[in-house]
CSV table of C-alpha atoms in Angstrom, one decimal:
chain,number,residue,atom,x,y,z
A,1,ASP,CA,-8.8,15.7,-7.0
A,2,GLY,CA,-6.3,15.1,-4.0
A,3,GLN,CA,-2.4,16.0,-4.0
A,4,LEU,CA,0.5,15.5,-5.9
A,5,PRO,CA,3.5,14.0,-3.9
A,6,PRO,CA,5.8,17.1,-3.9
A,7,ALA,CA,8.6,15.1,-5.6
A,8,LEU,CA,6.5,14.9,-8.7
A,9,GLY,CA,5.5,18.6,-8.8
A,10,GLN,CA,7.4,18.6,-12.3
A,11,TYR,CA,5.4,16.2,-13.7
A,12,LYS,CA,1.8,17.9,-13.2
A,13,HIS,CA,-0.3,17.4,-16.4
A,14,ARG,CA,2.9,16.4,-18.5
A,15,LEU,CA,2.8,12.5,-19.0
A,16,PRO,CA,1.1,11.0,-21.5
A,17,TRP,CA,-2.2,9.0,-21.3
A,18,PRO,CA,-2.0,5.3,-21.7
A,19,PHE,CA,-3.7,5.5,-25.2
A,20,SER,CA,-2.9,6.6,-28.8
A,21,ARG,CA,-3.2,10.4,-29.4
A,22,ALA,CA,-5.9,8.9,-31.8
A,23,GLN,CA,-7.7,7.3,-29.8
A,24,ASN,CA,-11.5,8.1,-29.8
A,25,GLY,CA,-14.3,7.5,-27.5
A,26,ILE,CA,-12.8,7.4,-23.9
A,27,TYR,CA,-14.4,9.0,-21.2
A,28,ILE,CA,-14.0,9.2,-17.4
A,29,ALA,CA,-16.4,7.0,-15.9
A,30,ALA,CA,-15.4,6.8,-12.2
A,31,TYR,CA,-12.9,9.5,-10.1
A,32,TYR,CA,-10.3,9.0,-7.8
A,33,GLY,CA,-11.6,8.9,-4.2
A,34,GLY,CA,-15.1,8.5,-5.2
A,35,PRO,CA,-17.4,5.4,-4.4
A,36,ASP,CA,-16.4,2.5,-5.4
A,37,TYR,CA,-19.6,0.8,-7.3
A,38,VAL,CA,-18.3,-2.4,-7.0
A,39,LEU,CA,-16.4,-3.0,-3.2
A,40,LYS,CA,-19.2,-0.5,-1.7
A,41,GLU,CA,-17.3,-0.1,1.6
A,42,ARG,CA,-14.2,1.3,-0.3
A,43,VAL,CA,-13.1,4.6,-2.1
A,44,HIS,CA,-12.2,4.0,-5.2
A,45,GLU,CA,-8.4,4.0,-5.6
A,46,GLY,CA,-7.7,5.1,-9.2
A,47,VAL,CA,-9.8,6.4,-12.7
A,48,ASP,CA,-11.7,4.4,-14.8
A,49,LEU,CA,-11.3,5.2,-18.6
A,50,GLN,CA,-14.4,3.8,-20.5
A,51,VAL,CA,-13.3,2.9,-24.2
A,52,GLU,CA,-14.2,0.1,-25.9
A,53,ALA,CA,-12.8,-3.4,-25.6
A,54,GLY,CA,-9.7,-4.3,-27.5
A,55,ALA,CA,-8.3,-0.7,-26.9
A,56,ALA,CA,-4.6,-0.7,-26.9
A,57,VAL,CA,-3.2,0.1,-23.6
A,58,GLN,CA,0.5,2.0,-23.9
A,59,SER,CA,2.9,2.5,-21.2
A,60,ILE,CA,2.8,5.7,-19.6
A,61,GLU,CA,6.5,6.1,-19.4
A,62,ASP,CA,10.0,4.2,-19.6
A,63,GLY,CA,9.9,1.5,-16.7
A,64,GLN,CA,10.0,-2.2,-15.8
A,65,VAL,CA,7.1,-4.3,-15.1
A,66,ALA,CA,6.9,-5.8,-11.5
A,67,TYR,CA,4.2,-8.2,-11.8
A,68,GLY,CA,1.1,-9.2,-13.7
A,69,LEU,CA,-1.8,-10.9,-11.4
A,70,ASP,CA,-5.4,-11.8,-12.1
A,71,ASP,CA,-7.8,-9.5,-11.4
A,72,GLU,CA,-8.4,-9.1,-7.2
A,73,ARG,CA,-11.8,-7.8,-7.7
A,74,GLY,CA,-13.3,-10.8,-9.3
A,75,SER,CA,-13.8,-9.4,-12.8
A,76,PHE,CA,-12.4,-10.6,-16.3
A,77,GLY,CA,-8.4,-9.5,-16.8
A,78,VAL,CA,-5.2,-9.1,-15.6
A,79,ASP,CA,-3.6,-6.4,-13.7
A,80,VAL,CA,-0.1,-5.1,-14.9
A,81,LEU,CA,2.1,-2.9,-12.5
A,82,ILE,CA,5.1,-1.0,-13.9
A,83,GLN,CA,7.1,1.2,-12.1
A,84,GLY,CA,8.6,4.4,-13.9
A,85,GLN,CA,12.1,4.5,-14.9
A,86,ASN,CA,12.4,8.3,-14.3
A,87,THR,CA,9.7,9.3,-12.0
A,88,GLY,CA,9.2,6.5,-9.5
A,89,ILE,CA,5.8,6.3,-10.2
A,90,MET,CA,4.1,3.2,-9.8
A,91,TYR,CA,1.4,2.9,-12.3
A,92,ARG,CA,-1.2,-0.4,-12.2
A,93,TYR,CA,-3.2,-1.0,-15.2
A,94,CYS,CA,-6.2,-3.4,-14.5
A,95,HIS,CA,-8.8,-5.0,-16.9
A,96,LEU,CA,-6.2,-6.2,-19.5
A,97,ALA,CA,-7.1,-9.1,-21.5
A,98,PRO,CA,-4.8,-11.8,-20.4
A,99,ASP,CA,-4.3,-13.1,-24.2
A,100,SER,CA,-3.0,-9.9,-25.1
A,101,LEU,CA,0.3,-9.1,-23.0
A,102,PRO,CA,3.5,-9.4,-24.6
A,103,TRP,CA,4.7,-11.7,-22.1
A,104,ASP,CA,3.3,-14.9,-19.9
A,105,TYR,CA,2.4,-12.9,-16.6
A,106,ARG,CA,2.3,-15.5,-14.6
A,107,LYS,CA,5.9,-16.4,-14.7
A,108,LEU,CA,6.9,-12.2,-13.9
A,109,TRP,CA,6.7,-12.1,-10.3
A,110,GLY,CA,9.4,-13.0,-8.2
A,111,ASN,CA,11.6,-14.0,-11.1
A,112,ASN,CA,13.9,-10.8,-11.8
A,113,ASN,CA,15.2,-12.8,-14.7
A,114,LEU,CA,11.7,-12.5,-16.2
A,115,GLN,CA,10.5,-9.0,-15.4
A,116,PRO,CA,10.8,-7.0,-18.9
A,117,MET,CA,11.5,-3.4,-19.6
A,118,VAL,CA,9.0,-1.2,-21.6
A,119,LYS,CA,9.4,1.5,-23.5
A,120,ALA,CA,6.9,4.8,-23.1
A,121,GLY,CA,3.9,4.3,-25.9
A,122,GLN,CA,4.9,0.6,-25.8
A,123,VAL,CA,1.4,-1.7,-26.0
A,124,ILE,CA,1.4,-3.5,-23.3
A,125,GLY,CA,-2.1,-5.2,-23.6
A,126,ARG,CA,-5.5,-4.6,-24.5
A,127,VAL,CA,-8.8,-3.6,-22.6
A,128,ALA,CA,-10.6,-6.8,-21.7
A,129,PRO,CA,-14.3,-7.0,-21.8
A,130,TRP,CA,-16.1,-6.2,-18.5
A,131,PHE,CA,-18.6,-9.1,-17.8
A,132,ARG,CA,-19.8,-8.1,-14.3
A,133,GLU,CA,-23.2,-6.5,-14.3
A,134,LEU,CA,-23.4,-3.1,-12.8
A,135,PRO,CA,-26.0,-2.3,-9.8
A,136,GLU,CA,-29.5,-1.0,-11.4
A,137,ASP,CA,-29.1,2.1,-9.1
A,138,PHE,CA,-25.6,2.9,-10.7
A,139,VAL,CA,-25.8,6.0,-13.0
A,140,VAL,CA,-23.8,5.8,-16.2
A,141,GLN,CA,-22.8,9.2,-18.0
A,142,ALA,CA,-25.5,9.6,-20.9
A,143,GLU,CA,-23.2,9.9,-23.7
A,144,VAL,CA,-21.2,6.5,-22.0
A,145,GLU,CA,-24.6,5.0,-22.2
A,146,VAL,CA,-25.5,5.7,-25.8
A,147,LEU,CA,-22.1,4.1,-27.0
A,148,TYR,CA,-21.6,1.7,-24.7
A,149,GLY,CA,-24.9,0.7,-22.7
A,150,LYS,CA,-24.0,-1.1,-19.3
A,151,LYS,CA,-21.4,-3.2,-20.3
A,152,ARG,CA,-18.7,-0.5,-19.4
A,153,ASP,CA,-15.6,-1.7,-21.0
A,154,HIS,CA,-12.6,0.4,-19.2
A,155,LEU,CA,-9.0,0.4,-18.3
A,156,HIS,CA,-8.9,1.3,-14.3
A,157,LEU,CA,-5.8,3.2,-13.8
A,158,GLU,CA,-4.1,3.5,-10.1
A,159,THR,CA,-0.6,5.6,-9.9
A,160,GLY,CA,1.4,6.0,-6.6
A,161,TYR,CA,4.8,7.3,-5.8
A,162,ASN,CA,7.5,5.0,-4.7
A,163,PRO,CA,11.3,6.3,-4.6
A,164,HIS,CA,12.7,2.9,-3.8
A,165,PRO,CA,13.8,-0.2,-5.5
A,166,TRP,CA,10.8,-2.6,-4.9
A,167,LEU,CA,11.8,-5.8,-3.3
A,168,THR,CA,9.0,-7.7,-3.0
A,169,GLN,CA,5.1,-7.3,-3.3
A,170,GLU,CA,4.9,-5.9,0.2
A,171,HIS,CA,7.7,-3.2,-0.4
A,172,ILE,CA,5.5,-2.1,-3.2
A,173,TYR,CA,2.2,-1.4,-1.2
A,174,THR,CA,3.4,-0.1,2.0
A,175,ARG,CA,6.5,2.2,0.5
A,176,THR,CA,3.8,3.6,-1.8
A,177,VAL,CA,2.4,6.8,-2.0
A,178,ASP,CA,-1.5,6.6,-3.8
A,179,PHE,CA,-2.5,10.0,-5.7
A,180,ASN,CA,-4.9,10.6,-8.5
A,181,PRO,CA,-3.8,9.8,-12.0
A,182,LEU,CA,-5.1,12.7,-13.4
A,183,LEU,CA,-2.8,15.1,-11.8
A,184,VAL,CA,-0.1,13.7,-13.8
A,185,LEU,CA,-1.8,12.8,-17.3
A,186,GLN,CA,-1.7,15.8,-19.6
A,187,ARG,CA,-5.3,17.7,-20.0
A,188,PRO,CA,-7.1,15.4,-22.4
A,189,GLU,CA,-7.8,18.4,-24.9
A,190,ASP,CA,-3.9,19.1,-24.7
A,191,TYR,CA,-2.9,15.1,-25.6
A,192,PHE,CA,-6.1,13.5,-27.6
A,193,GLU,CA,-6.3,14.0,-31.4
A,194,LYS,CA,-9.3,16.4,-32.0
């Protein structure tokens, strides 16, 4: 569960999910602070939202794209970092299909003229197919196994609080306080269409 930074108290369970309200078949496959099934020596730094590859990912709030980078964990996809304009929340959307982004992500970092603004609800990419084989001892929830088997396509979402304007990638990581994304996202039953 974890703690929400005090400055973000007004946003507890208030922000939209990074998917359309009509999106079906979303499951929380890995939780913040739980074991990282790929990098065993680390704890999981976000939530894995199990969804079909190709699902449209939306910006949670208005903000500025800080960067887009090839995924550091060696899986297929791109990570996109957006700083929320109103909250100071840094959103890291991971495992997006490179050809689905509306910008050339390789040119974003270090070029302030190319770092676009996005609107809440704007599609920023689509979930990439997940090619990594899961360890045999990794337990997949039964309902997820039925829908997706072991391929486990998902959006990995991380959140952190950083009220300071970012200047360099080092500033983003040294000045950001990470927290559980589920603390600011609306409860699923209040957001998604039934």
